[in-house]
Tab-separated table of C-alpha atoms in Angstrom:
chain	number	residue	atom	x	y	z
A	1	MET	CA	58.387	-69.574	-5.306
A	2	TYR	CA	55.132	-67.711	-5.068
A	3	PRO	CA	52.943	-69.965	-7.180
A	4	ASN	CA	49.879	-67.938	-5.928
A	5	GLN	CA	51.581	-64.813	-6.930
A	6	ILE	CA	52.430	-66.126	-10.284
A	7	ARG	CA	49.085	-67.243	-11.015
A	8	LEU	CA	47.904	-63.896	-9.823
A	9	ILE	CA	49.978	-62.048	-12.549
A	10	SER	CA	48.154	-63.950	-15.302
A	11	LYS	CA	44.667	-63.578	-13.972
A	12	THR	CA	45.021	-60.201	-13.301
A	13	HIS	CA	47.767	-58.733	-15.117
A	14	GLU	CA	49.643	-56.894	-12.538
A	15	LEU	CA	53.018	-56.851	-14.202
A	16	GLN	CA	54.516	-54.779	-10.870
A	17	THR	CA	54.415	-55.860	-7.304
A	18	PRO	CA	52.684	-52.963	-4.922
A	19	SER	CA	55.868	-51.833	-3.833
A	20	THR	CA	57.299	-50.958	-6.606
A	21	GLU	CA	54.442	-48.913	-8.458
A	22	ILE	CA	54.019	-45.177	-7.914
A	23	SER	CA	51.310	-43.631	-6.195
A	24	ASP	CA	48.183	-42.107	-7.569
A	25	GLU	CA	49.024	-39.161	-5.219
A	26	GLN	CA	52.595	-38.805	-7.533
A	27	ILE	CA	50.610	-39.097	-10.538
A	28	LEU	CA	47.875	-36.685	-9.864
A	29	ALA	CA	50.808	-34.413	-8.562
A	30	LEU	CA	52.492	-34.330	-11.860
A	31	LEU	CA	49.545	-34.049	-14.037
A	32	GLN	CA	48.648	-31.035	-12.355
A	33	GLU	CA	51.345	-28.904	-13.855
A	34	GLU	CA	51.410	-28.687	-17.964
A	35	LYS	CA	55.173	-29.341	-17.965
A	36	SER	CA	54.898	-32.370	-16.223
A	37	MET	CA	51.605	-33.757	-17.468
A	38	GLU	CA	53.203	-35.691	-20.768
A	39	PRO	CA	55.304	-37.946	-17.960
A	40	GLY	CA	52.431	-37.933	-15.222
A	41	PHE	CA	50.168	-39.368	-18.066
A	42	ARG	CA	52.626	-41.863	-19.282
A	43	LEU	CA	53.428	-42.958	-15.411
A	44	LEU	CA	49.551	-43.506	-15.184
A	45	LEU	CA	49.508	-45.390	-18.656
A	46	GLN	CA	52.103	-47.597	-17.089
A	47	LYS	CA	50.140	-48.589	-14.050
A	48	TYR	CA	46.513	-48.863	-15.287
A	49	GLN	CA	46.464	-49.740	-19.020
A	50	GLU	CA	46.523	-53.308	-18.824
A	51	ARG	CA	43.743	-53.506	-16.321
A	52	MET	CA	41.621	-50.872	-18.275
A	53	TYR	CA	42.046	-53.015	-21.555
A	54	TRP	CA	41.437	-56.178	-19.871
A	55	GLN	CA	38.009	-54.486	-18.354
A	56	ILE	CA	37.377	-53.288	-22.141
A	57	ARG	CA	38.321	-56.732	-23.994
A	58	ARG	CA	36.047	-59.115	-21.717
A	59	LEU	CA	33.225	-57.125	-22.737
A	60	VAL	CA	34.154	-56.334	-26.792
A	61	VAL	CA	35.818	-59.709	-27.265
A	62	GLU	CA	37.986	-58.576	-30.051
A	63	HIS	CA	41.662	-57.290	-29.369
A	64	GLU	CA	41.189	-54.544	-32.255
A	65	ASP	CA	37.999	-53.484	-31.141
A	66	ALA	CA	39.489	-53.413	-27.397
A	67	ASN	CA	42.562	-51.367	-28.795
A	68	ASP	CA	40.031	-48.494	-30.222
A	69	VAL	CA	38.170	-48.027	-27.243
A	70	LEU	CA	41.108	-48.262	-24.956
A	71	GLN	CA	43.052	-45.572	-27.055
A	72	ASN	CA	39.676	-43.252	-26.842
A	73	CYS	CA	39.059	-43.936	-23.401
A	74	MET	CA	43.029	-42.780	-22.740
A	75	ILE	CA	42.724	-39.640	-24.638
A	76	LYS	CA	39.152	-38.580	-22.522
A	77	VAL	CA	41.161	-39.479	-19.572
A	78	TYR	CA	43.982	-36.970	-20.831
A	79	ARG	CA	41.331	-34.619	-21.424
A	80	SER	CA	39.235	-34.566	-18.601
A	81	ILE	CA	41.720	-35.314	-15.748
A	82	ASN	CA	41.205	-32.256	-13.871
A	83	THR	CA	37.657	-33.184	-13.604
A	84	PHE	CA	38.718	-35.756	-11.540
A	85	GLN	CA	38.154	-34.901	-7.596
A	86	GLY	CA	39.226	-37.468	-5.828
A	87	LYS	CA	35.817	-38.697	-4.507
A	88	SER	CA	36.499	-42.094	-5.537
A	89	LYS	CA	39.539	-44.172	-6.021
A	90	LEU	CA	41.586	-43.306	-9.459
A	91	TYR	CA	41.294	-46.786	-10.836
A	92	THR	CA	37.625	-47.143	-10.517
A	93	TRP	CA	37.240	-43.371	-11.799
A	94	LEU	CA	39.411	-45.089	-14.824
A	95	TYR	CA	37.269	-48.419	-15.032
A	96	ARG	CA	34.129	-46.505	-14.989
A	97	ILE	CA	35.389	-44.537	-18.534
A	98	ALA	CA	36.065	-47.968	-19.836
A	99	THR	CA	32.717	-49.323	-18.740
A	100	ASN	CA	30.872	-46.848	-20.151
A	101	GLU	CA	33.187	-46.526	-23.434
A	102	SER	CA	32.777	-50.496	-23.939
A	103	ILE	CA	28.794	-50.142	-23.407
A	104	THR	CA	28.722	-47.419	-26.015
A	105	PHE	CA	30.829	-49.232	-28.763
A	106	ILE	CA	28.908	-52.311	-27.983
A	107	ASN	CA	25.327	-50.687	-28.372
A	108	LYS	CA	26.944	-48.801	-31.666
A	109	LYS	CA	27.831	-52.416	-33.077
A	110	LYS	CA	24.494	-53.728	-32.079
A	111	LYS	CA	22.593	-51.107	-33.866
A	112	LYS	CA	24.742	-51.546	-36.882
A	113	SER	CA	23.857	-55.595	-37.118
A	114	THR	CA	20.435	-56.683	-37.635
A	115	SER	CA	20.986	-60.274	-36.629
A	116	SER	CA	19.064	-62.040	-33.667
A	117	ILE	CA	20.347	-62.881	-30.483
A	118	ASP	CA	20.957	-66.661	-31.641
A	119	GLU	CA	22.862	-65.631	-34.733
A	120	GLU	CA	24.785	-63.188	-32.633
A	121	GLU	CA	25.758	-66.165	-30.226
A	122	SER	CA	26.629	-68.595	-32.794
A	123	GLY	CA	28.807	-65.656	-34.647
A	124	LEU	CA	30.457	-64.851	-31.456
A	125	ALA	CA	31.537	-68.732	-31.147
A	126	ASN	CA	32.719	-68.562	-34.790
A	127	GLN	CA	34.608	-65.334	-34.369
A	128	LEU	CA	36.212	-66.384	-31.413
A	129	LYS	CA	37.182	-69.579	-33.278
A	130	ALA	CA	38.626	-67.500	-36.039
A	131	ASP	CA	40.148	-64.748	-33.753
A	132	ALA	CA	44.041	-64.704	-33.769
A	133	HIS	CA	44.045	-63.627	-30.495
A	134	PHE	CA	41.819	-66.380	-28.672
A	135	ASP	CA	43.477	-69.390	-27.451
A	136	GLY	CA	40.392	-70.779	-25.874
A	137	ASP	CA	39.050	-74.322	-26.703
A	138	ALA	CA	35.591	-74.887	-27.085
A	139	VAL	CA	34.522	-74.911	-23.562
A	140	GLN	CA	36.239	-71.229	-23.344
A	141	ARG	CA	34.197	-70.132	-25.942
A	142	GLN	CA	30.794	-71.494	-24.604
A	143	LEU	CA	31.745	-69.524	-21.251
A	144	GLN	CA	32.135	-66.497	-23.574
A	145	GLN	CA	28.878	-66.803	-25.394
A	146	ALA	CA	27.396	-67.515	-21.798
A	147	ILE	CA	28.865	-64.044	-20.552
A	148	ALA	CA	27.463	-62.506	-23.920
A	149	ARG	CA	24.132	-63.256	-22.966
A	150	LEU	CA	23.980	-61.924	-19.346
A	151	PRO	CA	22.070	-58.736	-18.697
A	152	GLU	CA	24.647	-55.606	-19.115
A	153	LYS	CA	24.911	-55.348	-15.181
A	154	GLN	CA	25.386	-58.681	-14.509
A	155	ARG	CA	27.944	-59.176	-17.169
A	156	LEU	CA	29.817	-56.364	-15.794
A	157	VAL	CA	29.938	-57.435	-12.303
A	158	PHE	CA	30.674	-60.929	-13.421
A	159	ASN	CA	33.738	-59.661	-15.401
A	160	MET	CA	35.073	-57.494	-12.706
A	161	ARG	CA	34.651	-59.979	-9.620
A	162	TYR	CA	35.312	-63.328	-11.976
A	163	TYR	CA	38.112	-62.073	-14.057
A	164	GLU	CA	39.751	-58.817	-12.527
A	165	GLU	CA	39.266	-59.747	-9.133
A	166	MET	CA	37.922	-56.821	-7.772
A	167	SER	CA	36.302	-56.089	-4.276
A	168	TYR	CA	32.470	-55.316	-4.026
A	169	GLN	CA	33.565	-51.868	-2.506
A	170	ASP	CA	35.610	-51.282	-5.923
A	171	ILE	CA	33.081	-52.655	-8.017
A	172	SER	CA	30.236	-50.348	-6.149
A	173	GLU	CA	32.210	-47.394	-7.140
A	174	VAL	CA	32.348	-48.171	-10.490
A	175	LEU	CA	28.835	-49.225	-11.044
A	176	GLU	CA	27.527	-46.823	-8.464
A	177	THR	CA	25.231	-49.609	-6.928
A	178	SER	CA	25.078	-51.096	-3.683
A	179	VAL	CA	27.188	-54.097	-2.529
A	180	GLY	CA	24.189	-56.132	-1.762
A	181	ALA	CA	23.223	-55.756	-5.077
A	182	LEU	CA	26.080	-56.453	-6.830
A	183	LYS	CA	26.805	-59.620	-4.954
A	184	ALA	CA	23.099	-60.826	-5.787
A	185	SER	CA	24.290	-59.820	-9.225
A	186	TYR	CA	27.138	-62.019	-9.200
A	187	HIS	CA	25.540	-64.742	-7.739
A	188	HIS	CA	22.557	-64.726	-10.220
A	189	ALA	CA	25.289	-64.140	-13.483
A	190	ALA	CA	27.213	-67.188	-11.960
A	191	LYS	CA	23.721	-69.446	-11.552
A	192	LYS	CA	22.891	-68.258	-14.954
A	193	ILE	CA	26.090	-69.115	-16.689
A	194	GLU	CA	26.051	-72.717	-15.263
A	195	GLN	CA	22.550	-73.360	-16.343
A	196	PHE	CA	23.728	-72.288	-19.835
A	197	PHE	CA	26.366	-74.948	-19.969
A	198	LYS	CA	23.720	-77.439	-18.859
A	199	GLU	CA	21.288	-76.644	-21.492
A	200	THR	CA	24.126	-76.395	-24.054
A	201	ASP	CA	25.303	-80.145	-23.085
A	202	ILE	CA	22.186	-81.555	-23.046
A	203	ASN	CA	21.697	-80.533	-26.810
B	1	MET	CA	27.969	-62.720	8.749
B	2	LEU	CA	29.618	-62.561	5.595
B	3	ASN	CA	30.225	-58.781	6.057
B	4	ALA	CA	32.095	-59.107	9.305
B	5	HIS	CA	34.305	-61.332	7.545
B	6	CYS	CA	34.874	-58.994	4.766
B	7	ILE	CA	36.173	-56.274	7.595
B	8	VAL	CA	38.656	-58.976	9.042
B	9	VAL	CA	39.800	-59.768	5.531
B	10	LYS	CA	40.364	-56.709	4.430
B	11	ASN	CA	42.554	-55.645	7.018
B	12	ARG	CA	45.250	-58.492	6.434
B	13	GLY	CA	45.897	-57.016	2.836
B	14	THR	CA	44.674	-57.641	-0.728
B	15	MET	CA	46.091	-61.429	-1.138
B	16	HIS	CA	43.452	-62.402	1.514
B	17	SER	CA	40.829	-60.769	-0.269
B	18	LYS	CA	41.775	-62.638	-3.483
B	19	ASP	CA	41.279	-65.850	-1.360
B	20	GLU	CA	38.089	-64.827	-0.473
B	21	ILE	CA	36.775	-64.107	-4.043
B	22	LYS	CA	38.412	-68.030	-4.768
B	23	LYS	CA	36.148	-69.465	-2.002
B	24	GLU	CA	33.159	-67.102	-3.043
B	25	LEU	CA	33.646	-68.952	-6.177
B	26	GLU	CA	34.017	-72.369	-5.508
B	27	GLU	CA	31.350	-72.379	-2.987
B	28	LEU	CA	28.776	-70.744	-5.824
B	29	SER	CA	29.919	-72.699	-8.452
B	30	PRO	CA	32.829	-75.374	-8.309
B	31	PHE	CA	32.602	-75.768	-12.478
B	32	LEU	CA	33.473	-72.199	-13.017
B	33	ALA	CA	36.043	-72.338	-10.321
B	34	LYS	CA	37.550	-75.050	-11.847
B	35	LEU	CA	37.015	-73.443	-15.266
B	36	LYS	CA	39.193	-70.340	-14.354
B	37	ALA	CA	42.077	-72.287	-12.796
B	38	LYS	CA	42.363	-72.969	-16.447
B	39	GLU	CA	44.866	-70.629	-18.584
B	40	ASP	CA	43.099	-67.099	-19.777
B	41	PRO	CA	42.384	-67.999	-23.436
B	42	PHE	CA	42.698	-63.756	-24.411
B	43	ASN	CA	46.040	-63.051	-25.628
B	44	VAL	CA	47.481	-59.761	-26.687
B	45	PRO	CA	50.006	-59.136	-29.780
B	46	SER	CA	53.669	-58.922	-27.925
B	47	ASN	CA	54.989	-55.489	-27.163
B	48	TYR	CA	51.216	-54.274	-27.521
B	49	PHE	CA	51.266	-52.317	-23.986
B	50	ASP	CA	55.127	-51.358	-24.704
B	51	ASN	CA	54.116	-49.373	-27.570
B	52	LEU	CA	50.386	-48.176	-26.335
B	53	ALA	CA	51.517	-44.803	-24.609
B	54	ASP	CA	53.450	-43.413	-27.950
B	55	GLN	CA	50.486	-44.151	-30.183
B	56	VAL	CA	48.144	-42.373	-27.635
B	57	MET	CA	50.399	-39.410	-27.177
B	58	ALA	CA	51.024	-38.965	-30.838
B	59	GLN	CA	47.291	-38.940	-31.104
B	60	ILE	CA	46.563	-36.307	-28.427
B	61	LYS	CA	49.549	-34.305	-30.110
B	62	GLU	CA	47.848	-34.666	-33.791
B	63	GLU	CA	44.492	-33.403	-31.991
B	64	GLU	CA	46.047	-30.380	-29.949
B	65	GLU	CA	47.731	-29.380	-33.372
B	66	VAL	CA	44.327	-29.234	-35.493
B	67	ALA	CA	42.814	-27.335	-33.094
B	68	ALA	CA	45.886	-24.912	-32.305
B	69	PRO	CA	45.412	-22.540	-35.631
B	70	LYS	CA	42.037	-21.747	-34.690
B	71	VAL	CA	42.649	-19.736	-31.545
B	72	VAL	CA	45.816	-18.134	-33.564
B	73	SER	CA	43.114	-16.456	-36.226
B	74	GLN	CA	41.103	-15.101	-33.625
B	75	PRO	CA	41.242	-11.184	-34.262
B	76	THR	CA	41.698	-8.939	-31.153
B	77	PRO	CA	38.489	-7.015	-30.262
B	78	SER	CA	38.193	-3.822	-31.784
B	79	TRP	CA	36.992	-1.006	-29.748
B	80	ILE	CA	33.731	-1.409	-31.200
B	81	ASP	CA	33.212	-4.818	-29.831
B	82	ARG	CA	34.572	-3.325	-26.251
B	83	LEU	CA	31.910	-0.810	-26.207
B	84	ILE	CA	29.424	-3.291	-27.343
B	85	GLU	CA	30.368	-5.788	-24.384
B	86	GLN	CA	30.090	-2.689	-22.081
B	87	LEU	CA	26.763	-1.637	-23.408
B	88	GLN	CA	25.342	-5.200	-22.848
B	89	LEU	CA	26.506	-4.919	-19.275
B	90	LEU	CA	24.802	-1.693	-18.584
B	91	LEU	CA	21.268	-3.026	-20.901
B	92	GLN	CA	20.030	-4.984	-17.480
B	93	PRO	CA	16.403	-5.219	-17.056
B	94	GLN	CA	16.059	-2.448	-14.711
B	95	TYR	CA	18.372	-0.294	-16.410
B	96	ALA	CA	16.777	-0.609	-20.196
B	97	LEU	CA	13.635	1.171	-19.908
B	98	GLN	CA	15.621	4.224	-18.582
B	99	LEU	CA	18.566	4.121	-20.747
B	100	ALA	CA	16.814	3.832	-23.996
B	101	SER	CA	14.305	6.260	-23.321
B	102	VAL	CA	16.567	8.836	-22.046
B	103	ALA	CA	19.007	7.883	-25.061
B	104	ILE	CA	16.215	8.533	-27.353
B	105	LEU	CA	15.291	11.955	-25.774
B	106	LEU	CA	19.142	12.988	-25.950
B	107	ALA	CA	19.320	11.941	-29.532
B	108	ALA	CA	16.340	13.857	-30.337
B	109	GLY	CA	17.315	16.767	-28.467
B	110	ALA	CA	20.781	16.536	-30.799
B	111	TYR	CA	18.902	16.077	-33.659
B	112	PHE	CA	16.891	19.293	-32.942
B	113	PHE	CA	19.858	21.345	-31.432
B	114	TRP	CA	22.499	20.306	-34.067
B	115	PRO	CA	20.654	20.532	-37.475
B	116	SER	CA	23.577	21.432	-39.496
B	117	SER	CA	25.536	18.945	-38.740
B	118	SER	CA	25.983	15.597	-40.375
B	119	ILE	CA	23.345	13.624	-37.640
B	120	SER	CA	20.709	12.062	-39.442
B	121	PRO	CA	18.118	9.658	-38.529
B	122	GLY	CA	20.368	6.710	-39.467
B	123	ASN	CA	23.465	8.080	-37.007
B	124	ILE	CA	21.361	8.600	-34.054
B	125	ASP	CA	21.674	5.469	-32.617
B	126	GLU	CA	25.191	5.274	-33.088
B	127	ILE	CA	25.519	8.702	-31.072
B	128	ALA	CA	23.187	7.606	-28.608
B	129	ALA	CA	25.282	4.777	-27.808
B	130	ASN	CA	28.291	6.394	-27.476
B	131	ILE	CA	26.715	8.197	-24.556
B	132	SER	CA	27.538	6.683	-20.647
B	133	GLU	CA	25.050	5.937	-18.623
B	134	ASP	CA	26.591	8.394	-16.025
B	135	GLU	CA	26.228	11.096	-18.292
B	136	LEU	CA	22.596	10.219	-19.472
B	137	ILE	CA	21.777	10.115	-15.658
B	138	GLN	CA	23.786	13.301	-15.010
B	139	TYR	CA	21.606	15.065	-17.995
B	140	VAL	CA	18.557	14.208	-16.754
B	141	GLN	CA	19.272	15.335	-13.124
B	142	HIS	CA	20.672	18.478	-14.347
B	143	ASN	CA	17.960	19.161	-16.632
B	144	ILE	CA	14.830	17.590	-14.787
B	145	ASP	CA	12.902	20.569	-14.949
B	146	ASP	CA	12.879	20.489	-18.398
B	147	PHE	CA	11.170	16.801	-18.840
B	148	GLU	CA	7.746	16.863	-18.551
B	149	VAL	CA	5.965	13.302	-17.366
B	150	SER	CA	4.153	12.968	-20.521
B	151	GLN	CA	7.617	12.794	-22.252
B	152	PHE	CA	8.435	9.827	-19.825
B	153	VAL	CA	5.102	8.064	-20.396
B	154	ASP	CA	5.330	8.512	-24.025
B	155	ALA	CA	8.643	6.597	-23.898
B	156	GLY	CA	7.502	4.099	-22.367
B	157	ILE	CA	8.385	4.268	-18.516
B	158	GLN	CA	5.951	2.938	-16.598
B	159	GLU	CA	7.604	3.890	-13.331
B	160	VAL	CA	9.134	7.273	-12.691
B	161	ASN	CA	12.625	6.134	-11.003
B	162	PHE	CA	12.418	8.326	-8.244
B	163	ASP	CA	16.118	7.982	-7.452
B	164	LEU	CA	16.689	10.720	-10.180
B	165	PHE	CA	14.627	12.957	-8.264
B	166	LEU	CA	16.145	12.245	-4.557
B	167	GLU	CA	19.325	13.206	-5.650
B	168	THR	CA	18.729	16.677	-6.481
B	169	GLU	CA	17.816	18.713	-3.644
B	170	ILE	CA	13.761	18.876	-3.320
B	171	ASN	CA	12.390	19.898	0.050
B	172	SER	CA	8.962	18.102	1.253
B	173	GLU	CA	7.007	20.911	-0.203
B	174	GLU	CA	8.464	20.913	-3.619
B	175	MET	CA	7.889	17.057	-3.553
B	176	ASP	CA	3.970	17.342	-2.836
B	177	GLN	CA	3.731	19.736	-5.509
B	178	LEU	CA	5.719	17.543	-7.930
B	179	MET	CA	3.540	14.489	-6.694
B	180	ASP	CA	0.266	16.708	-7.301
B	181	ASP	CA	1.721	17.555	-10.887
B	182	LEU	CA	2.746	13.955	-11.848
B	183	LEU	CA	-0.864	12.925	-10.629
B	184	GLU	CA	-2.666	15.681	-12.729
B	185	ASP	CA	-0.999	14.665	-15.857
B	186	LEU	CA	-1.670	10.947	-15.702
B	187	ASP	CA	-5.357	10.712	-17.145
B	188	GLU	CA	-7.805	8.434	-15.455
B	189	SER	CA	-7.161	4.998	-17.280
B	190	SER	CA	-3.563	5.374	-16.411
B	191	LEU	CA	-4.065	6.063	-12.905
B	192	GLU	CA	-6.315	2.885	-12.386
B	193	GLU	CA	-3.716	0.907	-14.158
B	194	LEU	CA	-0.842	2.072	-11.418
B	195	LEU	CA	-3.518	1.448	-8.583
């Protein structure tokens, strides 16, 4: 009936239609009172857990790692929800936490491993092959490799625009970067990925 | 031009901003646009999101239980802790010299006046600490004639706090005499330092 909507659900992982979703104001009101903090927090999880999960998963790749990072994020959110001042949207605040935790995780992992960039890439390709939670073919694995090669900021922008389909304004709130710079980042990222495919196809 | 388009599209709702993103990708890289149309290869274990909230809440509660005992075992502050707290408030820089010096003087006075008591050099500090600042100031004001400037100087006061003098009834003549006395007692080198 609504093919576009169905496709949107699978791509952006939105399970509820906007009309049935609880509002951020209602969630925040519940989180203000100690008695209603747990139900409020559960509603927050229900609304945003999937989006946060995918933001993290795109960066850390493995489901188990994404699960660890997501749980840490959620505990942080619970402990620091009082510091949310409403200057940005709730979901961009959540995305910022998820992004920072993911990057911290990735950097920790990099420090532990002493492999070179090339080894990391072929490692990633093999890892995706073996991953029970990755169903992609060779092209998909190549795409993930290409994304992994991007500089950090470009990678973040690309994920948020390409996979999460976020507006530049929202991305700007998450990364605290101007819309103009973000557009340029996205364009560079897309071109680099294309270039990577051309180079690897030739080989 | 692109910005104007964005503003118009935003007003029509989120469906159209998704279209805008799709169009942007098709113009930027038809290859990536085609790739995106295929199914997302990343999978999630079934029921993962259903169970997540319970797992997170369980972890939060566990952490809270670990933290809680520390709060309970803290003893209530004793009267000495409260006294020390109050003294710390009093011991601000502007009071420090006066308080310390007057406390020393009083303690010394106590030592001399009550020789038969249990006061010894060891517990003078304790006795001095128990005297409030108001009591100290009142004592000094009341007995200001007994205090010589040299005592203040020896005790390390660089400035004489004239507020003490002003609260007693001194007329201008007495004030002049007082000033002269003070200046006489100071030797030349201290005077040069002051000036």
